[in-house]
GROMACS .gro file of N, CA and C in nm:
model
  429
    1MET      N    1   0.892  -4.510   2.172
    1MET     CA    2   0.809  -4.413   2.101
    1MET      C    3   0.900  -4.318   2.025
    2MET      N    4   0.873  -4.304   1.898
    2MET     CA    5   0.953  -4.216   1.814
    2MET      C    6   0.898  -4.074   1.824
    3VAL      N    7   0.985  -3.980   1.849
    3VAL     CA    8   0.945  -3.840   1.858
    3VAL      C    9   0.987  -3.772   1.728
    4ARG      N   10   0.888  -3.744   1.645
    4ARG     CA   11   0.917  -3.681   1.516
    4ARG      C   12   0.812  -3.577   1.483
    5TRP      N   13   0.856  -3.474   1.414
    5TRP     CA   14   0.765  -3.371   1.365
    5TRP      C   15   0.677  -3.432   1.257
    6LYS      N   16   0.551  -3.394   1.257
    6LYS     CA   17   0.457  -3.441   1.154
    6LYS      C   18   0.399  -3.318   1.085
    7GLU      N   19   0.395  -3.323   0.955
    7GLU     CA   20   0.349  -3.208   0.877
    7GLU      C   21   0.206  -3.166   0.911
    8GLN      N   22   0.123  -3.259   0.955
    8GLN     CA   23  -0.014  -3.220   0.989
    8GLN      C   24  -0.019  -3.130   1.112
    9LEU      N   25   0.093  -3.113   1.181
    9LEU     CA   26   0.100  -3.021   1.294
    9LEU      C   27   0.134  -2.878   1.251
   10SER      N   28   0.158  -2.858   1.124
   10SER     CA   29   0.195  -2.726   1.074
   10SER      C   30   0.085  -2.624   1.102
   11THR      N   31   0.126  -2.508   1.154
   11THR     CA   32   0.031  -2.400   1.183
   11THR      C   33   0.028  -2.297   1.071
   12GLY      N   34   0.129  -2.299   0.983
   12GLY     CA   35   0.134  -2.203   0.874
   12GLY      C   36   0.188  -2.067   0.916
   13VAL      N   37   0.237  -2.055   1.038
   13VAL     CA   38   0.294  -1.930   1.089
   13VAL      C   39   0.444  -1.955   1.106
   14TRP      N   40   0.525  -1.887   1.027
   14TRP     CA   41   0.667  -1.922   1.015
   14TRP      C   42   0.742  -1.922   1.147
   15TRP      N   43   0.726  -1.820   1.231
   15TRP     CA   44   0.803  -1.814   1.355
   15TRP      C   45   0.758  -1.922   1.454
   16GLN      N   46   0.629  -1.949   1.456
   16GLN     CA   47   0.575  -2.053   1.544
   16GLN      C   48   0.624  -2.190   1.497
   17GLU      N   49   0.621  -2.209   1.368
   17GLU     CA   50   0.665  -2.334   1.306
   17GLU      C   51   0.812  -2.364   1.337
   18LYS      N   52   0.896  -2.263   1.322
   18LYS     CA   53   1.039  -2.279   1.349
   18LYS      C   54   1.060  -2.323   1.493
   19GLN      N   55   0.991  -2.260   1.586
   19GLN     CA   56   1.005  -2.295   1.727
   19GLN      C   57   0.951  -2.434   1.756
   20HIS      N   58   0.839  -2.469   1.698
   20HIS     CA   59   0.782  -2.603   1.719
   20HIS      C   60   0.878  -2.711   1.672
   21ARG      N   61   0.938  -2.691   1.557
   21ARG     CA   62   1.032  -2.791   1.504
   21ARG      C   63   1.154  -2.805   1.596
   22GLU      N   64   1.204  -2.694   1.646
   22GLU     CA   65   1.318  -2.699   1.739
   22GLU      C   66   1.278  -2.772   1.867
   23LEU      N   67   1.160  -2.745   1.917
   23LEU     CA   68   1.114  -2.812   2.038
   23LEU      C   69   1.102  -2.963   2.016
   24PHE      N   70   1.049  -3.003   1.903
   24PHE     CA   71   1.039  -3.146   1.874
   24PHE      C   72   1.177  -3.210   1.868
   25ALA      N   73   1.272  -3.143   1.805
   25ALA     CA   74   1.407  -3.197   1.796
   25ALA      C   75   1.467  -3.215   1.935
   26ARG      N   76   1.446  -3.118   2.023
   26ARG     CA   77   1.500  -3.128   2.159
   26ARG      C   78   1.427  -3.232   2.243
   27PHE      N   79   1.295  -3.243   2.226
   27PHE     CA   80   1.222  -3.349   2.297
   27PHE      C   81   1.276  -3.485   2.254
   28ALA      N   82   1.302  -3.501   2.125
   28ALA     CA   83   1.355  -3.628   2.075
   28ALA      C   84   1.490  -3.658   2.138
   29LYS      N   85   1.576  -3.556   2.150
   29LYS     CA   86   1.707  -3.576   2.213
   29LYS      C   87   1.692  -3.613   2.360
   30LEU      N   88   1.599  -3.548   2.428
   30LEU     CA   89   1.577  -3.578   2.569
   30LEU      C   90   1.532  -3.722   2.587
   31VAL      N   91   1.435  -3.765   2.509
   31VAL     CA   92   1.385  -3.902   2.520
   31VAL      C   93   1.496  -4.001   2.486
   32ALA      N   94   1.572  -3.976   2.379
   32ALA     CA   95   1.681  -4.066   2.340
   32ALA      C   96   1.788  -4.073   2.449
   33ALA      N   97   1.823  -3.959   2.507
   33ALA     CA   98   1.924  -3.958   2.613
   33ALA      C   99   1.877  -4.039   2.733
   34MET      N  100   1.751  -4.026   2.767
   34MET     CA  101   1.697  -4.101   2.881
   34MET      C  102   1.688  -4.250   2.849
   35GLU      N  103   1.643  -4.284   2.729
   35GLU     CA  104   1.629  -4.424   2.691
   35GLU      C  105   1.763  -4.496   2.689
   36HIS      N  106   1.867  -4.425   2.650
   36HIS     CA  107   1.999  -4.486   2.638
   36HIS      C  108   2.086  -4.465   2.762
   37GLY      N  109   2.025  -4.415   2.868
   37GLY     CA  110   2.098  -4.400   2.994
   37GLY      C  111   2.218  -4.308   2.984
   38ARG      N  112   2.207  -4.207   2.902
   38ARG     CA  113   2.319  -4.114   2.887
   38ARG      C  114   2.345  -4.040   3.017
   39GLY      N  115   2.454  -3.972   3.021
   39GLY     CA  116   2.495  -3.903   3.141
   39GLY      C  117   2.392  -3.806   3.197
   40ARG      N  118   2.391  -3.801   3.327
   40ARG     CA  119   2.301  -3.713   3.401
   40ARG      C  120   2.316  -3.568   3.354
   41GLU      N  121   2.439  -3.528   3.328
   41GLU     CA  122   2.468  -3.391   3.286
   41GLU      C  123   2.398  -3.357   3.153
   42GLU      N  124   2.405  -3.449   3.058
   42GLU     CA  125   2.341  -3.426   2.927
   42GLU      C  126   2.190  -3.413   2.943
   43ILE      N  127   2.132  -3.500   3.022
   43ILE     CA  128   1.987  -3.495   3.043
   43ILE      C  129   1.949  -3.367   3.116
   44GLU      N  130   2.028  -3.329   3.215
   44GLU     CA  131   2.003  -3.206   3.290
   44GLU      C  132   2.009  -3.084   3.197
   45GLU      N  133   2.107  -3.081   3.106
   45GLU     CA  134   2.117  -2.972   3.009
   45GLU      C  135   1.995  -2.965   2.919
   46LEU      N  136   1.944  -3.081   2.878
   46LEU     CA  137   1.826  -3.084   2.792
   46LEU      C  138   1.702  -3.034   2.867
   47TYR      N  139   1.689  -3.072   2.994
   47TYR     CA  140   1.578  -3.020   3.074
   47TYR      C  141   1.588  -2.868   3.086
   48GLU      N  142   1.708  -2.820   3.112
   48GLU     CA  143   1.731  -2.675   3.125
   48GLU      C  144   1.691  -2.603   2.997
   49PHE      N  145   1.736  -2.657   2.884
   49PHE     CA  146   1.701  -2.597   2.756
   49PHE      C  147   1.550  -2.594   2.738
   50MET      N  148   1.484  -2.708   2.766
   50MET     CA  149   1.340  -2.717   2.744
   50MET      C  150   1.265  -2.614   2.827
   51GLU      N  151   1.302  -2.601   2.953
   51GLU     CA  152   1.234  -2.503   3.039
   51GLU      C  153   1.252  -2.362   2.986
   52ASN      N  154   1.375  -2.327   2.949
   52ASN     CA  155   1.403  -2.192   2.899
   52ASN      C  156   1.338  -2.166   2.763
   53TYR      N  157   1.354  -2.259   2.671
   53TYR     CA  158   1.302  -2.239   2.536
   53TYR      C  159   1.151  -2.238   2.535
   54LEU      N  160   1.090  -2.329   2.611
   54LEU     CA  161   0.944  -2.329   2.619
   54LEU      C  162   0.893  -2.197   2.676
   55GLY      N  163   0.962  -2.146   2.777
   55GLY     CA  164   0.922  -2.017   2.834
   55GLY      C  165   0.921  -1.907   2.729
   56ARG      N  166   1.027  -1.901   2.648
   56ARG     CA  167   1.035  -1.799   2.542
   56ARG      C  168   0.930  -1.823   2.434
   57HIS      N  169   0.913  -1.949   2.397
   57HIS     CA  170   0.814  -1.983   2.294
   57HIS      C  171   0.674  -1.945   2.341
   58PHE      N  172   0.641  -1.979   2.463
   58PHE     CA  173   0.508  -1.947   2.515
   58PHE      C  174   0.488  -1.796   2.527
   59GLN      N  175   0.593  -1.723   2.564
   59GLN     CA  176   0.583  -1.577   2.570
   59GLN      C  177   0.554  -1.520   2.431
   60ALA      N  178   0.619  -1.575   2.329
   60ALA     CA  179   0.597  -1.527   2.192
   60ALA      C  180   0.453  -1.552   2.149
   61GLU      N  181   0.402  -1.671   2.177
   61GLU     CA  182   0.264  -1.701   2.140
   61GLU      C  183   0.167  -1.611   2.216
   62GLU      N  184   0.192  -1.593   2.345
   62GLU     CA  185   0.101  -1.512   2.425
   62GLU      C  186   0.107  -1.364   2.386
   63ALA      N  187   0.226  -1.317   2.346
   63ALA     CA  188   0.238  -1.179   2.297
   63ALA      C  189   0.158  -1.163   2.167
   64ALA      N  190   0.164  -1.264   2.080
   64ALA     CA  191   0.086  -1.259   1.956
   64ALA      C  192  -0.064  -1.257   1.988
   65MET      N  193  -0.104  -1.338   2.086
   65MET     CA  194  -0.245  -1.341   2.125
   65MET      C  195  -0.290  -1.206   2.179
   66ASP      N  196  -0.206  -1.144   2.261
   66ASP     CA  197  -0.238  -1.011   2.315
   66ASP      C  198  -0.252  -0.909   2.203
   67ARG      N  199  -0.159  -0.914   2.110
   67ARG     CA  200  -0.155  -0.817   2.001
   67ARG      C  201  -0.282  -0.822   1.916
   68ILE      N  202  -0.337  -0.940   1.897
   68ILE     CA  203  -0.455  -0.952   1.811
   68ILE      C  204  -0.585  -0.966   1.890
   69GLY      N  205  -0.576  -0.963   2.022
   69GLY     CA  206  -0.695  -0.977   2.104
   69GLY      C  207  -0.760  -1.114   2.092
   70TYR      N  208  -0.678  -1.217   2.091
   70TYR     CA  209  -0.725  -1.354   2.072
   70TYR      C  210  -0.812  -1.399   2.189
   71SER      N  211  -0.934  -1.437   2.161
   71SER     CA  212  -1.030  -1.472   2.267
   71SER      C  213  -0.995  -1.601   2.340
   72GLY      N  214  -0.916  -1.687   2.281
   72GLY     CA  215  -0.879  -1.813   2.345
   72GLY      C  216  -0.753  -1.807   2.428
   73LYS      N  217  -0.703  -1.685   2.453
   73LYS     CA  218  -0.574  -1.672   2.522
   73LYS      C  219  -0.574  -1.733   2.662
   74ARG      N  220  -0.675  -1.710   2.740
   74ARG     CA  221  -0.675  -1.758   2.878
   74ARG      C  222  -0.656  -1.910   2.884
   75ALA      N  223  -0.734  -1.983   2.808
   75ALA     CA  224  -0.724  -2.129   2.808
   75ALA      C  225  -0.591  -2.175   2.750
   76HIS      N  226  -0.546  -2.107   2.645
   76HIS     CA  227  -0.420  -2.141   2.580
   76HIS      C  228  -0.303  -2.121   2.677
   77ALA      N  229  -0.300  -2.007   2.744
   77ALA     CA  230  -0.193  -1.978   2.840
   77ALA      C  231  -0.197  -2.073   2.959
   78ALA      N  232  -0.316  -2.114   3.000
   78ALA     CA  233  -0.328  -2.210   3.110
   78ALA      C  234  -0.263  -2.343   3.071
   79GLU      N  235  -0.280  -2.384   2.947
   79GLU     CA  236  -0.216  -2.506   2.899
   79GLU      C  237  -0.064  -2.491   2.897
   80HIS      N  238  -0.016  -2.375   2.862
   80HIS     CA  239   0.128  -2.349   2.866
   80HIS      C  240   0.181  -2.367   3.008
   81ARG      N  241   0.113  -2.308   3.104
   81ARG     CA  242   0.156  -2.319   3.244
   81ARG      C  243   0.156  -2.465   3.291
   82LYS      N  244   0.055  -2.540   3.249
   82LYS     CA  245   0.048  -2.682   3.289
   82LYS      C  246   0.169  -2.759   3.238
   83LEU      N  247   0.208  -2.734   3.114
   83LEU     CA  248   0.323  -2.806   3.060
   83LEU      C  249   0.450  -2.768   3.134
   84LEU      N  250   0.471  -2.640   3.160
   84LEU     CA  251   0.591  -2.600   3.234
   84LEU      C  252   0.594  -2.663   3.372
   85GLU      N  253   0.480  -2.670   3.439
   85GLU     CA  254   0.473  -2.736   3.569
   85GLU      C  255   0.504  -2.884   3.558
   86GLU      N  256   0.454  -2.947   3.454
   86GLU     CA  257   0.479  -3.090   3.431
   86GLU      C  258   0.627  -3.116   3.408
   87ILE      N  259   0.692  -3.032   3.328
   87ILE     CA  260   0.834  -3.050   3.302
   87ILE      C  261   0.914  -3.030   3.431
   88THR      N  262   0.878  -2.931   3.510
   88THR     CA  263   0.946  -2.908   3.637
   88THR      C  264   0.931  -3.030   3.728
   89ALA      N  265   0.811  -3.087   3.734
   89ALA     CA  266   0.787  -3.206   3.817
   89ALA      C  267   0.867  -3.326   3.766
   90LEU      N  268   0.872  -3.344   3.635
   90LEU     CA  269   0.947  -3.456   3.578
   90LEU      C  270   1.097  -3.438   3.601
   91ARG      N  271   1.142  -3.315   3.593
   91ARG     CA  272   1.284  -3.289   3.620
   91ARG      C  273   1.317  -3.322   3.765
   92ALA      N  274   1.230  -3.283   3.857
   92ALA     CA  275   1.251  -3.314   3.999
   92ALA      C  276   1.253  -3.465   4.020
   93GLU      N  277   1.166  -3.536   3.951
   93GLU     CA  278   1.163  -3.682   3.961
   93GLU      C  279   1.293  -3.741   3.907
   94PHE      N  280   1.343  -3.687   3.797
   94PHE     CA  281   1.470  -3.733   3.741
   94PHE      C  282   1.582  -3.715   3.843
   95GLU      N  283   1.581  -3.604   3.912
   95GLU     CA  284   1.686  -3.574   4.010
   95GLU      C  285   1.684  -3.669   4.129
   96THR      N  286   1.570  -3.735   4.154
   96THR     CA  287   1.562  -3.832   4.264
   96THR      C  288   1.612  -3.969   4.221
   97GLY      N  289   1.640  -3.985   4.092
   97GLY     CA  290   1.697  -4.110   4.045
   97GLY      C  291   1.603  -4.199   3.966
   98ALA      N  292   1.478  -4.163   3.952
   98ALA     CA  293   1.384  -4.244   3.873
   98ALA      C  294   1.430  -4.245   3.728
   99ARG      N  295   1.430  -4.361   3.666
   99ARG     CA  296   1.481  -4.370   3.529
   99ARG      C  297   1.377  -4.423   3.430
  100LEU      N  298   1.353  -4.553   3.428
  100LEU     CA  299   1.266  -4.612   3.328
  100LEU      C  300   1.125  -4.555   3.335
  101SER      N  301   1.072  -4.545   3.454
  101SER     CA  302   0.937  -4.491   3.467
  101SER      C  303   0.931  -4.347   3.418
  102LEU      N  304   1.038  -4.274   3.437
  102LEU     CA  305   1.042  -4.135   3.393
  102LEU      C  306   1.045  -4.124   3.241
  103VAL      N  307   1.121  -4.212   3.177
  103VAL     CA  308   1.124  -4.213   3.030
  103VAL      C  309   0.982  -4.232   2.977
  104LEU      N  310   0.911  -4.327   3.035
  104LEU     CA  311   0.774  -4.353   2.991
  104LEU      C  312   0.683  -4.234   3.017
  105LYS      N  313   0.701  -4.168   3.130
  105LYS     CA  314   0.619  -4.050   3.161
  105LYS      C  315   0.647  -3.936   3.064
  106VAL      N  316   0.774  -3.913   3.033
  106VAL     CA  317   0.809  -3.807   2.939
  106VAL      C  318   0.744  -3.836   2.804
  107GLN      N  319   0.755  -3.961   2.761
  107GLN     CA  320   0.696  -3.997   2.633
  107GLN      C  321   0.545  -3.979   2.635
  108ARG      N  322   0.481  -4.034   2.736
  108ARG     CA  323   0.335  -4.030   2.741
  108ARG      C  324   0.281  -3.890   2.765
  109ARG      N  325   0.327  -3.827   2.870
  109ARG     CA  326   0.269  -3.700   2.911
  109ARG      C  327   0.313  -3.582   2.826
  110ILE      N  328   0.442  -3.563   2.818
  110ILE     CA  329   0.494  -3.443   2.752
  110ILE      C  330   0.476  -3.449   2.601
  111ILE      N  331   0.520  -3.556   2.540
  111ILE     CA  332   0.511  -3.565   2.395
  111ILE      C  333   0.366  -3.565   2.349
  112ASP      N  334   0.282  -3.644   2.414
  112ASP     CA  335   0.140  -3.645   2.377
  112ASP      C  336   0.076  -3.508   2.399
  113TRP      N  337   0.109  -3.446   2.512
  113TRP     CA  338   0.053  -3.313   2.539
  113TRP      C  339   0.094  -3.217   2.427
  114PHE      N  340   0.223  -3.219   2.395
  114PHE     CA  341   0.275  -3.125   2.297
  114PHE      C  342   0.210  -3.147   2.160
  115MET      N  343   0.197  -3.272   2.118
  115MET     CA  344   0.135  -3.300   1.989
  115MET      C  345  -0.012  -3.257   1.989
  116ASN      N  346  -0.082  -3.283   2.098
  116ASN     CA  347  -0.222  -3.242   2.107
  116ASN      C  348  -0.236  -3.091   2.113
  117HIS      N  349  -0.148  -3.025   2.185
  117HIS     CA  350  -0.154  -2.879   2.198
  117HIS      C  351  -0.132  -2.814   2.062
  118ILE      N  352  -0.027  -2.856   1.992
  118ILE     CA  353  -0.001  -2.798   1.860
  118ILE      C  354  -0.114  -2.835   1.764
  119GLY      N  355  -0.154  -2.962   1.767
  119GLY     CA  356  -0.257  -3.010   1.675
  119GLY      C  357  -0.392  -2.944   1.692
  120ASN      N  358  -0.418  -2.889   1.809
  120ASN     CA  359  -0.548  -2.826   1.834
  120ASN      C  360  -0.533  -2.676   1.860
  121MET      N  361  -0.480  -2.641   1.976
  121MET     CA  362  -0.476  -2.500   2.016
  121MET      C  363  -0.387  -2.414   1.927
  122ASP      N  364  -0.266  -2.462   1.897
  122ASP     CA  365  -0.175  -2.381   1.816
  122ASP      C  366  -0.222  -2.372   1.671
  123LYS      N  367  -0.280  -2.478   1.620
  123LYS     CA  368  -0.334  -2.470   1.483
  123LYS      C  369  -0.448  -2.370   1.477
  124SER      N  370  -0.530  -2.367   1.580
  124SER     CA  371  -0.640  -2.269   1.585
  124SER      C  372  -0.584  -2.127   1.592
  125LEU      N  373  -0.484  -2.107   1.678
  125LEU     CA  374  -0.419  -1.977   1.687
  125LEU      C  375  -0.355  -1.940   1.553
  126GLY      N  376  -0.287  -2.036   1.491
  126GLY     CA  377  -0.224  -2.011   1.361
  126GLY      C  378  -0.325  -1.967   1.256
  127SER      N  379  -0.439  -2.031   1.254
  127SER     CA  380  -0.545  -1.993   1.159
  127SER      C  381  -0.590  -1.850   1.183
  128TYR      N  382  -0.604  -1.815   1.309
  128TYR     CA  383  -0.646  -1.680   1.345
  128TYR      C  384  -0.538  -1.578   1.306
  129LEU      N  385  -0.413  -1.611   1.335
  129LEU     CA  386  -0.303  -1.521   1.298
  129LEU      C  387  -0.297  -1.500   1.147
  130ARG      N  388  -0.311  -1.608   1.073
  130ARG     CA  389  -0.308  -1.596   0.926
  130ARG      C  390  -0.427  -1.515   0.877
  131ALA      N  391  -0.543  -1.538   0.935
  131ALA     CA  392  -0.663  -1.463   0.894
  131ALA      C  393  -0.646  -1.315   0.920
  132GLU      N  394  -0.574  -1.282   1.025
  132GLU     CA  395  -0.549  -1.142   1.059
  132GLU      C  396  -0.426  -1.088   0.986
  133ASP      N  397  -0.365  -1.173   0.904
  133ASP     CA  398  -0.247  -1.137   0.826
  133ASP      C  399  -0.133  -1.090   0.916
  134LEU      N  400  -0.111  -1.161   1.025
  134LEU     CA  401  -0.007  -1.123   1.120
  134LEU      C  402   0.109  -1.221   1.126
  135LYS      N  403   0.120  -1.310   1.031
  135LYS     CA  404   0.225  -1.411   1.044
  135LYS      C  405   0.366  -1.352   1.034
  136HIS      N  406   0.378  -1.230   0.985
  136HIS     CA  407   0.510  -1.166   0.979
  136HIS      C  408   0.522  -1.054   1.082
  137GLN      N  409   0.440  -1.061   1.184
  137GLN     CA  410   0.438  -0.959   1.290
  137GLN      C  411   0.570  -0.960   1.366
  138GLN      N  412   0.603  -0.850   1.429
  138GLN     CA  413   0.729  -0.841   1.501
  138GLN      C  414   0.722  -0.901   1.641
  139VAL      N  415   0.634  -0.996   1.665
  139VAL     CA  416   0.631  -1.065   1.794
  139VAL      C  417   0.727  -1.182   1.795
  140VAL      N  418   0.807  -1.196   1.692
  140VAL     CA  419   0.901  -1.306   1.682
  140VAL      C  420   1.008  -1.292   1.789
  141VAL      N  421   1.041  -1.402   1.853
  141VAL     CA  422   1.149  -1.402   1.951
  141VAL      C  423   1.273  -1.460   1.886
  142ASN      N  424   1.386  -1.432   1.944
  142ASN     CA  425   1.509  -1.492   1.895
  142ASN      C  426   1.510  -1.638   1.933
  143CYS      N  427   1.533  -1.723   1.836
  143CYS     CA  428   1.532  -1.867   1.860
  143CYS      C  429   1.673  -1.921   1.858
   0.00000   0.00000   0.00000
């Protein structure tokens, strides 16, 4: 499965877009590293990055939702927590030595989740942010 950014996932919010593109690039590296049996250390570093970066990205989105009083925040934040839990579980599975099945799980669960989340929830949030003229708000995190 090829992990690539697709323009139809664009939210139109510059800081969110920048983070989404970086996340896709890192997901692609993680999947490629796992598919090619690269060193455990490289894969571990990618998992570490994903957990940290996703945490910051989700905080930025949730701060934007708080700032504008976004009514969909509860459901949106719940989806964020689910993904972080999923990544933690997949990382634990990786540490037990599972390989091929884990590559397939990362591709199916994480990548599909991420594309669906951006394609639906984040696009909806992006529309709301743009409508409120907040796309240049100071809720931007350092990426």
